[in-house]
mmCIF file of C-alpha atoms and ligand atoms in Angstrom:
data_model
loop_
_atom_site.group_PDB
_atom_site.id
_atom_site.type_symbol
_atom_site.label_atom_id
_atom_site.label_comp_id
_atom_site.label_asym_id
_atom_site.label_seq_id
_atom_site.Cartn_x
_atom_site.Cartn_y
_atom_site.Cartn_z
ATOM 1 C CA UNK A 1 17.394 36.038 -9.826
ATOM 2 C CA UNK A 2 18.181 33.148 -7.769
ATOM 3 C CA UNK A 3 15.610 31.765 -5.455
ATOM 4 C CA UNK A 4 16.654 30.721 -2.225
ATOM 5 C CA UNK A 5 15.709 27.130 -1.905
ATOM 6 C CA UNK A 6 13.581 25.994 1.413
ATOM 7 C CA UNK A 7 15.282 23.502 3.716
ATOM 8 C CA UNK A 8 13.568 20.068 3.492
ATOM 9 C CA UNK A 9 12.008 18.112 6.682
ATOM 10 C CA UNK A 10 10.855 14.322 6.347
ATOM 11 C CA UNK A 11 9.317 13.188 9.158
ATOM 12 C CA UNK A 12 7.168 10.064 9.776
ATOM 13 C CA UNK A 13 4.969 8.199 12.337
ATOM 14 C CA UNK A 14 3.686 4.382 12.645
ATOM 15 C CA UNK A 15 -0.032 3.975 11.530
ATOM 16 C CA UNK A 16 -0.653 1.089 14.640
ATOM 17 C CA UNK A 17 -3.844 2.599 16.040
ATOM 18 C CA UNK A 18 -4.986 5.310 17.678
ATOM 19 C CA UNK A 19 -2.849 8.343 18.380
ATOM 20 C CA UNK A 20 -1.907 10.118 21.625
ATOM 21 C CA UNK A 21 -1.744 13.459 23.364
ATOM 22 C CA UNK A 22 2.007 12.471 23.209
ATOM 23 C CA UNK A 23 2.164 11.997 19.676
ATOM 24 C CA UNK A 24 0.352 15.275 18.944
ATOM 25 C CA UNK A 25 1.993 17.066 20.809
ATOM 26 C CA UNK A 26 5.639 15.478 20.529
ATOM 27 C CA UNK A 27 5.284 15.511 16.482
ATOM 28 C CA UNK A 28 1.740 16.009 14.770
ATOM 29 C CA UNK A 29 1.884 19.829 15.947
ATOM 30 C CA UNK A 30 4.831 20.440 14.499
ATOM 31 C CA UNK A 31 4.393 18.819 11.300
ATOM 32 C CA UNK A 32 1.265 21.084 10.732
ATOM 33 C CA UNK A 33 3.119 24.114 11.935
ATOM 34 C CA UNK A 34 6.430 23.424 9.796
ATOM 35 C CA UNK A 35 4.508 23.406 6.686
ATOM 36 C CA UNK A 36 5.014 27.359 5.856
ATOM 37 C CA UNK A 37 8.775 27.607 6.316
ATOM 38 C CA UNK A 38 10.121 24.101 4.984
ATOM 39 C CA UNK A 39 9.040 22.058 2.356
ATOM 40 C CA UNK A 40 7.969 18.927 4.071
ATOM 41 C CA UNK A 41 7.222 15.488 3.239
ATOM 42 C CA UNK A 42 5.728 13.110 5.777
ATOM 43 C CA UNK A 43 4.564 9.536 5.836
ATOM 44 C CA UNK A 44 3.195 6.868 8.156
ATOM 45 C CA UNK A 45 5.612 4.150 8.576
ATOM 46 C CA UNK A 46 3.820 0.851 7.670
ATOM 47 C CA UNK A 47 6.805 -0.999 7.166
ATOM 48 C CA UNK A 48 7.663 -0.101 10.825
ATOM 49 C CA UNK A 49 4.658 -0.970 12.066
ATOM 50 C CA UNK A 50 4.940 -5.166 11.237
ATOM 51 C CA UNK A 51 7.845 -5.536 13.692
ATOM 52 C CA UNK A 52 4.937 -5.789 16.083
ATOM 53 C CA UNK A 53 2.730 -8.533 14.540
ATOM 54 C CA UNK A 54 -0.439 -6.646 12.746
ATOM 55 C CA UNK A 55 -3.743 -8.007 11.871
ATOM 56 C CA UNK A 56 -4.020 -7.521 7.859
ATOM 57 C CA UNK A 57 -7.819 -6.080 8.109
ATOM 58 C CA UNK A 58 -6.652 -3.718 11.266
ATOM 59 C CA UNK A 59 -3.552 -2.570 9.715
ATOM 60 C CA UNK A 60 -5.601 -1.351 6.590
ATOM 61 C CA UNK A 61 -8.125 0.641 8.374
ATOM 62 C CA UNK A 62 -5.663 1.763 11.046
ATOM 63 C CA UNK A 63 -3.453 2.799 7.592
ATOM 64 C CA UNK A 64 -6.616 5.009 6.137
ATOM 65 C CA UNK A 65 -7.527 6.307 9.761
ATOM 66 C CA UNK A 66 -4.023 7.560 10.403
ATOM 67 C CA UNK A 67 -4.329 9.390 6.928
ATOM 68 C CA UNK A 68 -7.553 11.041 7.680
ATOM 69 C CA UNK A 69 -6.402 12.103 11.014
ATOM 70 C CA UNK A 70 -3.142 14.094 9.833
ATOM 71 C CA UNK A 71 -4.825 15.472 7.113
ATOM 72 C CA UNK A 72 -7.447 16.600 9.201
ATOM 73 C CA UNK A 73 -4.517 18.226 11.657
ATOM 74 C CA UNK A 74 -3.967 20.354 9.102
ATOM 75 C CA UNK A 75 -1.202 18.274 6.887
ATOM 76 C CA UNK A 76 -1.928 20.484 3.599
ATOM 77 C CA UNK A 77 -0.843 18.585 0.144
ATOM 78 C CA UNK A 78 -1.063 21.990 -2.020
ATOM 79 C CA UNK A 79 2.228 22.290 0.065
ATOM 80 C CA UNK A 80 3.615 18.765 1.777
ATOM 81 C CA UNK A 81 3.961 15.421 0.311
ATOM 82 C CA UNK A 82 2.498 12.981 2.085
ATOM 83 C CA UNK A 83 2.539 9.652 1.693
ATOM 84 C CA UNK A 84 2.422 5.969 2.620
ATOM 85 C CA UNK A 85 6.138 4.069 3.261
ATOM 86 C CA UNK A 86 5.154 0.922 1.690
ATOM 87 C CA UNK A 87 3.995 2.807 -1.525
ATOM 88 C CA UNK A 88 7.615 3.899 -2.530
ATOM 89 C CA UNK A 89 9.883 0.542 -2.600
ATOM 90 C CA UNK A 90 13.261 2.687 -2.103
ATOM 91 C CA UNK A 91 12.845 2.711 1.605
ATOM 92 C CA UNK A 92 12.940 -1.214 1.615
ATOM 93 C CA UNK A 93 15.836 -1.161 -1.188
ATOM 94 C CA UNK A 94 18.012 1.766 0.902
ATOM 95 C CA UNK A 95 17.025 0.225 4.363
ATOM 96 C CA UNK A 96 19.015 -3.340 3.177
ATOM 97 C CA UNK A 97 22.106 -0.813 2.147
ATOM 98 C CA UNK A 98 22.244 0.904 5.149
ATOM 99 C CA UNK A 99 22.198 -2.376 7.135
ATOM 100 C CA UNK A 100 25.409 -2.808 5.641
ATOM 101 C CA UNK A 101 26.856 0.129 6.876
ATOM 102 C CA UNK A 102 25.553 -0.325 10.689
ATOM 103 C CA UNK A 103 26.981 -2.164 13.117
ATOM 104 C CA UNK A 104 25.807 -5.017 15.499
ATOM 105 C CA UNK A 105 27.037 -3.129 18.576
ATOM 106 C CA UNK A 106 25.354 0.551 17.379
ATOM 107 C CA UNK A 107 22.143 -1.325 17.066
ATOM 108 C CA UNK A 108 22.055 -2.942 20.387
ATOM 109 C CA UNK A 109 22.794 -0.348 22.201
ATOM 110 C CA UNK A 110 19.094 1.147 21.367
ATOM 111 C CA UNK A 111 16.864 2.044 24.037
ATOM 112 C CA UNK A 112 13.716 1.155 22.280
ATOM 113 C CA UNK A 113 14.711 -1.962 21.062
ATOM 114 C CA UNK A 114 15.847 -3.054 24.558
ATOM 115 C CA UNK A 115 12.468 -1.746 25.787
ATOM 116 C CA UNK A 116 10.040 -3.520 22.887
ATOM 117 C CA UNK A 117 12.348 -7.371 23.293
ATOM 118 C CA UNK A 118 11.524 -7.207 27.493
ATOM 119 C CA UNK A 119 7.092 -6.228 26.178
ATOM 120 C CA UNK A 120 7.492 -8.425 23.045
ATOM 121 C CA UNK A 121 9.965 -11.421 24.063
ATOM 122 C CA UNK A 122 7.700 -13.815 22.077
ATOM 123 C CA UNK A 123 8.472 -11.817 18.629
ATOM 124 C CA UNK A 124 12.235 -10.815 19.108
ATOM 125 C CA UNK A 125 12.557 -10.665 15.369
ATOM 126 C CA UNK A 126 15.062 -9.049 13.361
ATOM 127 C CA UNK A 127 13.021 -5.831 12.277
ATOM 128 C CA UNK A 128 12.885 -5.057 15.566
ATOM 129 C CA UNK A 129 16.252 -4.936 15.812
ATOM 130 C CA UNK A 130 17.440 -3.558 12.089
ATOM 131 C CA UNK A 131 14.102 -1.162 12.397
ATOM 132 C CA UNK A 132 16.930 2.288 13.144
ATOM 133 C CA UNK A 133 18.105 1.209 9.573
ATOM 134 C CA UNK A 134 14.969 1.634 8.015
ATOM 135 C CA UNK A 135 14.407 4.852 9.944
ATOM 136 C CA UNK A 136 17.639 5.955 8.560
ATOM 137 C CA UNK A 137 16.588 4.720 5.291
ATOM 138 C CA UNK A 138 13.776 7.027 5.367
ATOM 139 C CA UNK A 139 15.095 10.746 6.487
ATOM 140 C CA UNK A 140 18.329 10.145 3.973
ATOM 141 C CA UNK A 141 16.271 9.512 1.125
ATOM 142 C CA UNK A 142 14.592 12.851 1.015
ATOM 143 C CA UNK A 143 17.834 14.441 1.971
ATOM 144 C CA UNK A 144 16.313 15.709 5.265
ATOM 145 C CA UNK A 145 17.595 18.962 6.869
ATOM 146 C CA UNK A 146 15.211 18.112 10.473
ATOM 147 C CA UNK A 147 13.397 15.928 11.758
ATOM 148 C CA UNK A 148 10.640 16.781 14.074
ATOM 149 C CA UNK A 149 10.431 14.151 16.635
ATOM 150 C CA UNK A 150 9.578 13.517 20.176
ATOM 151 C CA UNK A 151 12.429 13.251 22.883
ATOM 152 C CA UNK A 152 12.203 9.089 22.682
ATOM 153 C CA UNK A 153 13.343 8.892 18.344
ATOM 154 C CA UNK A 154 16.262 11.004 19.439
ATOM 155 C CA UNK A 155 18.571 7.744 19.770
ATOM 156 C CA UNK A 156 17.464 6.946 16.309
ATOM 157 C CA UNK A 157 18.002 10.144 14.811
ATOM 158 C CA UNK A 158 21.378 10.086 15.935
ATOM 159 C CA UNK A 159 22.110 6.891 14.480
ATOM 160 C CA UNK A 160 20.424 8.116 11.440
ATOM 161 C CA UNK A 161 23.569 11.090 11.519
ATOM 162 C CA UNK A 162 26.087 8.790 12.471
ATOM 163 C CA UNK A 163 25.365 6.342 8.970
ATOM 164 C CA UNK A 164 25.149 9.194 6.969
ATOM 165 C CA UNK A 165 28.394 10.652 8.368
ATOM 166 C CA UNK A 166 29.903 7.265 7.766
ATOM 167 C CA UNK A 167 28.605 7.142 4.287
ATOM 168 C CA UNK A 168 29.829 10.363 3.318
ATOM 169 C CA UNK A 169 32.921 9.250 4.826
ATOM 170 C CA UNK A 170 34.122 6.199 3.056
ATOM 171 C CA UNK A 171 32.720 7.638 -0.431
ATOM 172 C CA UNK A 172 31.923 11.186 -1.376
ATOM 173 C CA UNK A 173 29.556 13.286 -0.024
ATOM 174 C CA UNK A 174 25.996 11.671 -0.425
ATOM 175 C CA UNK A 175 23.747 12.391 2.282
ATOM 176 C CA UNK A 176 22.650 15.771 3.820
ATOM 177 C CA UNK A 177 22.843 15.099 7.809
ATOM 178 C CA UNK A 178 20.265 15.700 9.431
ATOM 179 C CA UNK A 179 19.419 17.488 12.799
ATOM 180 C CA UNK A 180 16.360 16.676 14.833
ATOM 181 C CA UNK A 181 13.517 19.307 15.800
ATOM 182 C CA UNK A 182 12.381 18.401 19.436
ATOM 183 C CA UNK A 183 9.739 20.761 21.134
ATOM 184 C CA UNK A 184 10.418 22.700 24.531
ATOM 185 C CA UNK A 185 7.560 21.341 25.488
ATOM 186 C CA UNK A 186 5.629 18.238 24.782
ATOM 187 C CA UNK A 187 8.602 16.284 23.779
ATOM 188 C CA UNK A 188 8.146 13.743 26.070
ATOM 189 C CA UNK A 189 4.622 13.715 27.313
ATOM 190 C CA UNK A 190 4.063 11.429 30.094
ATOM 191 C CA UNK A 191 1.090 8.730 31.852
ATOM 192 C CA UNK A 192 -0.992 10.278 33.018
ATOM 193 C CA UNK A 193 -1.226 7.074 35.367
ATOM 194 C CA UNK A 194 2.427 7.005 36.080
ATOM 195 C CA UNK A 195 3.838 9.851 35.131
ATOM 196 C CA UNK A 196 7.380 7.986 35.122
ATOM 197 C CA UNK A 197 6.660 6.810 32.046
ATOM 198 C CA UNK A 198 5.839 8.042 28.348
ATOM 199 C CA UNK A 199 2.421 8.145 27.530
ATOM 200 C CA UNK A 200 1.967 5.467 25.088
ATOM 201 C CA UNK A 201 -1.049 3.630 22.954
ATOM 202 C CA UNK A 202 0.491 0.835 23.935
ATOM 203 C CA UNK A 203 -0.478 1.598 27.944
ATOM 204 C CA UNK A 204 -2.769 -1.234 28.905
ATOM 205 C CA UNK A 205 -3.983 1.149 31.360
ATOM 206 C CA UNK A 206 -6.472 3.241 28.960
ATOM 207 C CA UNK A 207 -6.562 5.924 31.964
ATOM 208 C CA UNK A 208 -2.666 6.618 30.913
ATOM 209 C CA UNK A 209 -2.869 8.052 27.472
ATOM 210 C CA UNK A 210 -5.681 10.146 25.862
ATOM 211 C CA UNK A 211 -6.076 9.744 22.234
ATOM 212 C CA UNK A 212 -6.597 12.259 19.802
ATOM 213 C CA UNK A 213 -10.527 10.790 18.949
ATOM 214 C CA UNK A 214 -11.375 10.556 22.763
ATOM 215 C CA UNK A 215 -14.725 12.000 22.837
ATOM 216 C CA UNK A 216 -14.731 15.675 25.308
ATOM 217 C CA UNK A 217 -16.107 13.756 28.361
ATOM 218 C CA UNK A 218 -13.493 10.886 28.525
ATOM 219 C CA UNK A 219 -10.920 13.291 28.180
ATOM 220 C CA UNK A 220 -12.445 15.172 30.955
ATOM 221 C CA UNK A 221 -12.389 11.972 33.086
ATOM 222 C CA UNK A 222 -8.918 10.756 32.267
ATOM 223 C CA UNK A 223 -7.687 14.217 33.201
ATOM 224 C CA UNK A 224 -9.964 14.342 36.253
ATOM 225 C CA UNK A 225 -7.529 10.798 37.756
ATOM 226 C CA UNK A 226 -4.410 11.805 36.208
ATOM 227 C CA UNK A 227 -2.032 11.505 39.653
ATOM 228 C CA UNK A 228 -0.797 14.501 40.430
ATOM 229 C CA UNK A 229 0.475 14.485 44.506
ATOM 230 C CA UNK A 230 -0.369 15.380 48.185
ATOM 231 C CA UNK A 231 1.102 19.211 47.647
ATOM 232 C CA UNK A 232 -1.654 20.831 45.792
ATOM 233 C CA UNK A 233 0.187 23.546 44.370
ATOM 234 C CA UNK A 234 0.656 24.103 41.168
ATOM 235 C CA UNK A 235 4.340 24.558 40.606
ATOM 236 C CA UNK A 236 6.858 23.164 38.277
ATOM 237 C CA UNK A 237 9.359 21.377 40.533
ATOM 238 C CA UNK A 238 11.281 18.504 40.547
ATOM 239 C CA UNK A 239 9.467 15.587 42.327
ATOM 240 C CA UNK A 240 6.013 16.728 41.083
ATOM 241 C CA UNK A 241 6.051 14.670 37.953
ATOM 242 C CA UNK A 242 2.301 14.418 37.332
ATOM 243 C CA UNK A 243 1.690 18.377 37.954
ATOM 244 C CA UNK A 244 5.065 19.273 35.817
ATOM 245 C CA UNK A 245 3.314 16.720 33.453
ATOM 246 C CA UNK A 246 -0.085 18.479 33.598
ATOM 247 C CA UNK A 247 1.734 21.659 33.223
ATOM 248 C CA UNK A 248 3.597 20.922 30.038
ATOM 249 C CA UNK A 249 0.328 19.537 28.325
ATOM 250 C CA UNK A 250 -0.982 23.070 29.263
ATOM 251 C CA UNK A 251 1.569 24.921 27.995
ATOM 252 C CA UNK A 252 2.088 23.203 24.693
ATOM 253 C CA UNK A 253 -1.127 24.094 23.975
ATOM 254 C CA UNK A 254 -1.980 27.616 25.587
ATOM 255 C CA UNK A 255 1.590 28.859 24.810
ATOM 256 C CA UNK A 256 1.832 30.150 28.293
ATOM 257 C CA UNK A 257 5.240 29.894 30.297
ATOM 258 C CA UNK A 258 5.620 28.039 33.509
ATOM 259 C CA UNK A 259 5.770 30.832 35.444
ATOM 260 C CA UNK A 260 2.388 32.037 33.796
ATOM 261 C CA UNK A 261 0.839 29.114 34.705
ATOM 262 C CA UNK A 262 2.127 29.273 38.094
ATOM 263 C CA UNK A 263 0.213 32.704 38.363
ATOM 264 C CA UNK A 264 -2.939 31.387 37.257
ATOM 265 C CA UNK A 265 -3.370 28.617 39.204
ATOM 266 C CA UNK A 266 -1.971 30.709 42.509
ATOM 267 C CA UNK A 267 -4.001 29.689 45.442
ATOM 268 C CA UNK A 268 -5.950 27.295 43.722
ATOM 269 C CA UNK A 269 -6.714 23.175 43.675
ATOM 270 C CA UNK A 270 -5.574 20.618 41.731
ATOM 271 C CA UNK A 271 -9.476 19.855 40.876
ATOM 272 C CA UNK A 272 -9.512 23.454 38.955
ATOM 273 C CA UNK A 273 -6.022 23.017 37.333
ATOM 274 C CA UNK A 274 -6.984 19.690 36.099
ATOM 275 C CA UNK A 275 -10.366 20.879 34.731
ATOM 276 C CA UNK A 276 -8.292 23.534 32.653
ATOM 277 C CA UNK A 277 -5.855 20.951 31.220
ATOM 278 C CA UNK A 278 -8.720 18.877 30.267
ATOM 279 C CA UNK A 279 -10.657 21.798 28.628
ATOM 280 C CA UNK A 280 -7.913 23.180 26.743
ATOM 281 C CA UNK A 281 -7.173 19.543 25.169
ATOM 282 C CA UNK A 282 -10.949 19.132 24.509
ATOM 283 C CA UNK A 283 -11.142 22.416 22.550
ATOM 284 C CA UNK A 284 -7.439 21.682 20.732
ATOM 285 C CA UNK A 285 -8.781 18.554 19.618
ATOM 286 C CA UNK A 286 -12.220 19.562 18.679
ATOM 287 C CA UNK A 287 -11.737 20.915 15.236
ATOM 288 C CA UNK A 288 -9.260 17.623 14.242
ATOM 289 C CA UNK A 289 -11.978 15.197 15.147
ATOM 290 C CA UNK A 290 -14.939 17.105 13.488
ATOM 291 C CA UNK A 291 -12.913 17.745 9.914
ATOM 292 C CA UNK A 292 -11.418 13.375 10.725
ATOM 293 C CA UNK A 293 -15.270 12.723 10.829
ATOM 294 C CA UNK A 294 -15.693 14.406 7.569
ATOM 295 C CA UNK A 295 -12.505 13.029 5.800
ATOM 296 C CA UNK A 296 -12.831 9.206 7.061
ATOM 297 C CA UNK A 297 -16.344 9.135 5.089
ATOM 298 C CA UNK A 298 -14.486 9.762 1.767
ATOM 299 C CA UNK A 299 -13.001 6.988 0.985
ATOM 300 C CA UNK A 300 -12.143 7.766 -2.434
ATOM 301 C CA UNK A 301 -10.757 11.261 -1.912
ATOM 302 C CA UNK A 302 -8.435 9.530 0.769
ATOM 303 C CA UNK A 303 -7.291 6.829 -1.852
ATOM 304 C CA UNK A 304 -6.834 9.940 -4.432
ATOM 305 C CA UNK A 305 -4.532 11.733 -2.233
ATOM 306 C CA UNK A 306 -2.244 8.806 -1.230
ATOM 307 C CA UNK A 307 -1.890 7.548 -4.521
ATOM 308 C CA UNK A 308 -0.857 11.211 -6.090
ATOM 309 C CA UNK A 309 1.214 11.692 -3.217
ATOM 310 C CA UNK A 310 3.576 7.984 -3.723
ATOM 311 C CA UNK A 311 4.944 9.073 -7.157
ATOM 312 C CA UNK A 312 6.147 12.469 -5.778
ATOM 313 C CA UNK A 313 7.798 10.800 -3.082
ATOM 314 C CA UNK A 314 9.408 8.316 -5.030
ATOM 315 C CA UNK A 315 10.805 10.944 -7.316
ATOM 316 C CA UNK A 316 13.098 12.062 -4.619
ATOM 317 C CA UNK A 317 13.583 8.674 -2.991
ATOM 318 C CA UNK A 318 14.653 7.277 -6.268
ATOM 319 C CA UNK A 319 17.259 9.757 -6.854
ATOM 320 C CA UNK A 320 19.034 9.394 -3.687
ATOM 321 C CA UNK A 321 19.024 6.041 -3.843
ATOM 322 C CA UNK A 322 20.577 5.842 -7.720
ATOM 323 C CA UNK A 323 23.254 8.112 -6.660
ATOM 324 C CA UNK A 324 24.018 5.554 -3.413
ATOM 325 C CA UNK A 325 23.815 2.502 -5.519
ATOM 326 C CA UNK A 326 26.053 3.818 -8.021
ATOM 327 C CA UNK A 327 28.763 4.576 -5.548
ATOM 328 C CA UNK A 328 28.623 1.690 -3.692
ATOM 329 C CA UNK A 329 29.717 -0.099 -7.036
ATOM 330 C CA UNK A 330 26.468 -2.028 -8.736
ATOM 331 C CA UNK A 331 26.184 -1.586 -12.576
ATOM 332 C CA UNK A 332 23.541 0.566 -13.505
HETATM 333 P P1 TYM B 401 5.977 6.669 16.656
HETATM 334 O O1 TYM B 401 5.013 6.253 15.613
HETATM 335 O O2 TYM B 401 6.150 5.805 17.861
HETATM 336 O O3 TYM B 401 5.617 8.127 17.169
HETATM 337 C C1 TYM B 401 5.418 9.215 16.272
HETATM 338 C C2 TYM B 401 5.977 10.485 16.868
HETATM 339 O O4 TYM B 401 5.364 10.763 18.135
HETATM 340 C C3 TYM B 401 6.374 10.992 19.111
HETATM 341 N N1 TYM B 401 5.883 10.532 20.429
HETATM 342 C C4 TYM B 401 5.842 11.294 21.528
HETATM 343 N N2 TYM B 401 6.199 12.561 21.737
HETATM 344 C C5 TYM B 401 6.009 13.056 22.993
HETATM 345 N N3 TYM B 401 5.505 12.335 24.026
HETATM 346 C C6 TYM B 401 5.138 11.051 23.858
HETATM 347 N N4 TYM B 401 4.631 10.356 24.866
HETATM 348 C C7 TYM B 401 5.304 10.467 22.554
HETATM 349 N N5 TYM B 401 5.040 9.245 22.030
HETATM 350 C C8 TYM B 401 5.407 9.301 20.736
HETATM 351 C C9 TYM B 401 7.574 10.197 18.631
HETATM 352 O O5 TYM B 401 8.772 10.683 19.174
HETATM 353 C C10 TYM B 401 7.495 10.375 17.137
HETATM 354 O O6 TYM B 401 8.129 11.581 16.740
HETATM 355 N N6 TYM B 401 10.282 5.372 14.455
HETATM 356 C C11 TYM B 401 9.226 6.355 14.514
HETATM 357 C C12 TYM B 401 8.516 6.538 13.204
HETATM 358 C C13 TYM B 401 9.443 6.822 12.070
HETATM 359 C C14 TYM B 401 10.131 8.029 11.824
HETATM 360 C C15 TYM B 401 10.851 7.813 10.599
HETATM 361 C C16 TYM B 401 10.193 9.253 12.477
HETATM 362 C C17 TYM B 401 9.741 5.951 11.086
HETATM 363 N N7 TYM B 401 10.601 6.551 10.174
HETATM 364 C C18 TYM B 401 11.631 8.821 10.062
HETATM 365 C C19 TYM B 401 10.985 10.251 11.924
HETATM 366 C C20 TYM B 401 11.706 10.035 10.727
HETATM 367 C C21 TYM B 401 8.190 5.919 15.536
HETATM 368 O O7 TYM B 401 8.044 4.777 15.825
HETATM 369 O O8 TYM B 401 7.397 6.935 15.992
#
């Protein structure tokens, strides 16, 4: 009998420090929750991560933190690969390919890039600007179905279509192309400072982002000065950024509609609403930073999993990338 084979999701995210609400939420949850229908593979992007200047000792330990924490989110290796970008050279050999196929205009016309040359204009270099190749590089490889993402990769993703389209175009069919998974809610989780902007670990302001190892009482405190506005209703309207921001953290993790939350909070204060955000983060995170405690302190079962998990990445990466080099013309 035939089996019917599970669609594949790659997804990835940059090991540069400590992860946010907006990260979790955007991605991390959905990587965890994929894991039963799709067979996944996952990685942290290291190469990404050096188009911002690293130190060598911080991007190690951020590297092995950033492990630890999605394992102890529940990434599960009896059923997902996951593994480290830098481990499996094809990324770096398929990225240069793909560069080749992407044009000057396609790549300026990225959001992020435009964004990180205005907060890094000492370091314009040319990662930063090639760095949706790479990206590409790494969905196409696995010969991803989705991508689970937050609402800001979305440019990228579509780039990531539009080479493999092209591709597919000018030789045979070659890459699957791929379709991004973006969450109702949580894809773009704001500041919690200025909820204008997306909440990022970048935010000099450490009052705009919590991260996922902020201990229960500093979440409580960020949460208690998040700006909300002079209304004090809760409501989901346009205008009322910081509640509607509030309101999506809530509902991402309670599952509860708008309208629910509406009803609960009916006739009451910002001060209580607030206090409920913050306690249902606290008790989401809870478990993640009590089983990251335990994982961080074995070193050696960390190093075990990431170097099983390369090779079975690379087995996949490799073969993608054979079949591309081969019709592109080099002798094999
Ligand atoms: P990165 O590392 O910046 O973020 C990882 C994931 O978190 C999401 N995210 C958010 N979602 C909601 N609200 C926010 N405030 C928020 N901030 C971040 C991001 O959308 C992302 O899904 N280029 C990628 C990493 C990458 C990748 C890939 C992703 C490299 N190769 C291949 C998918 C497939 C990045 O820098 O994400």
């Amino acid at each position: 009998m035939e089996t019917t084979q599970k669609k594949r999701i790659l997804s990835m995210i940059q090991p540069t420090g400590t992860f946010t609400l907006g990260n979790y939420l955007g991605a991390l949850k959905n990587f965890v929750r994929l894991q039963d229908d799709y067979e996944c593979v996952y990685a942290l992007a290291d190469l990404h991560a050096i188009t911002v200047r690293q130190e060598p000792a911080q991007l190690r330990k951020n590297t092995l933190e950033a492990y630890a924490l999605l394992l102890a989110m529940g990434i599960d290796l009896e059923k997902s690969i996951f593994f480290i970008q830098s481990q499996v050279p094809e990324h770096s050999q398929l990225a240069w390919l793909l560069n080749c196929y992407t044009q000057f205009g396609e790549l300026s016309r990225m959001t992020q890039f435009k964004d990180k040359s205005q907060k890094h204009a000492d370091n314009i270099n040319a990662g930063l600007f090639t760095y949706p190749c790479l990206m590409a590089a790494d969905i196409l490889l696995y010969q991803a179905d989705y991508v689970p993402i937050g609402a800001d990769q979305k440019q990228h993703l579509e780039l990531a279509r539009d080479v493999a389209e092209r591709f597919n175009g000018i030789y045979s069919p070659t890459f699957t192309v791929p379709a991004p998974i973006i969450p109702k809610h949580g894809a773009r989780v704001m500041s919690l400072q200025d909820p204008t902007k997306k909440m990022s670990k970048s935010d000099e302001n450490v009052n705009g982002f919590i991260a996922v190892l902020d201990s229960p009482d500093v979440i409580m405190r960020k949460m208690k000065r998040a700006v909300t506005d002079s209304e004090s209703q809760v409501r989901f309207a346009e205008g009322k950024d910081g509640v509607n921001n509030l309101m999506g953290i809530y509902s991402c993790i309670t599952e509860k509609s708008m309208e629910e939350i509406e009803a609960e909070f009916a006739g009451k204060g910002y001060g209580d609403f607030k206090t409920a955000v913050g306690e249902a983060v606290v008790e989401e995170l809870r478990p993640i930073q009590e089983k990251f405690q335990q994982l961080i302190a074995d070193k050696a079962y960390l190093e075990q999993c990431y170097r099983e998990n390369a090779p079975k990445a690379q087995a996949i990466a490799s073969r993608t990338l054979s079949k591309v080099m081969k019709k592109i013309g080099y002798l094999r």
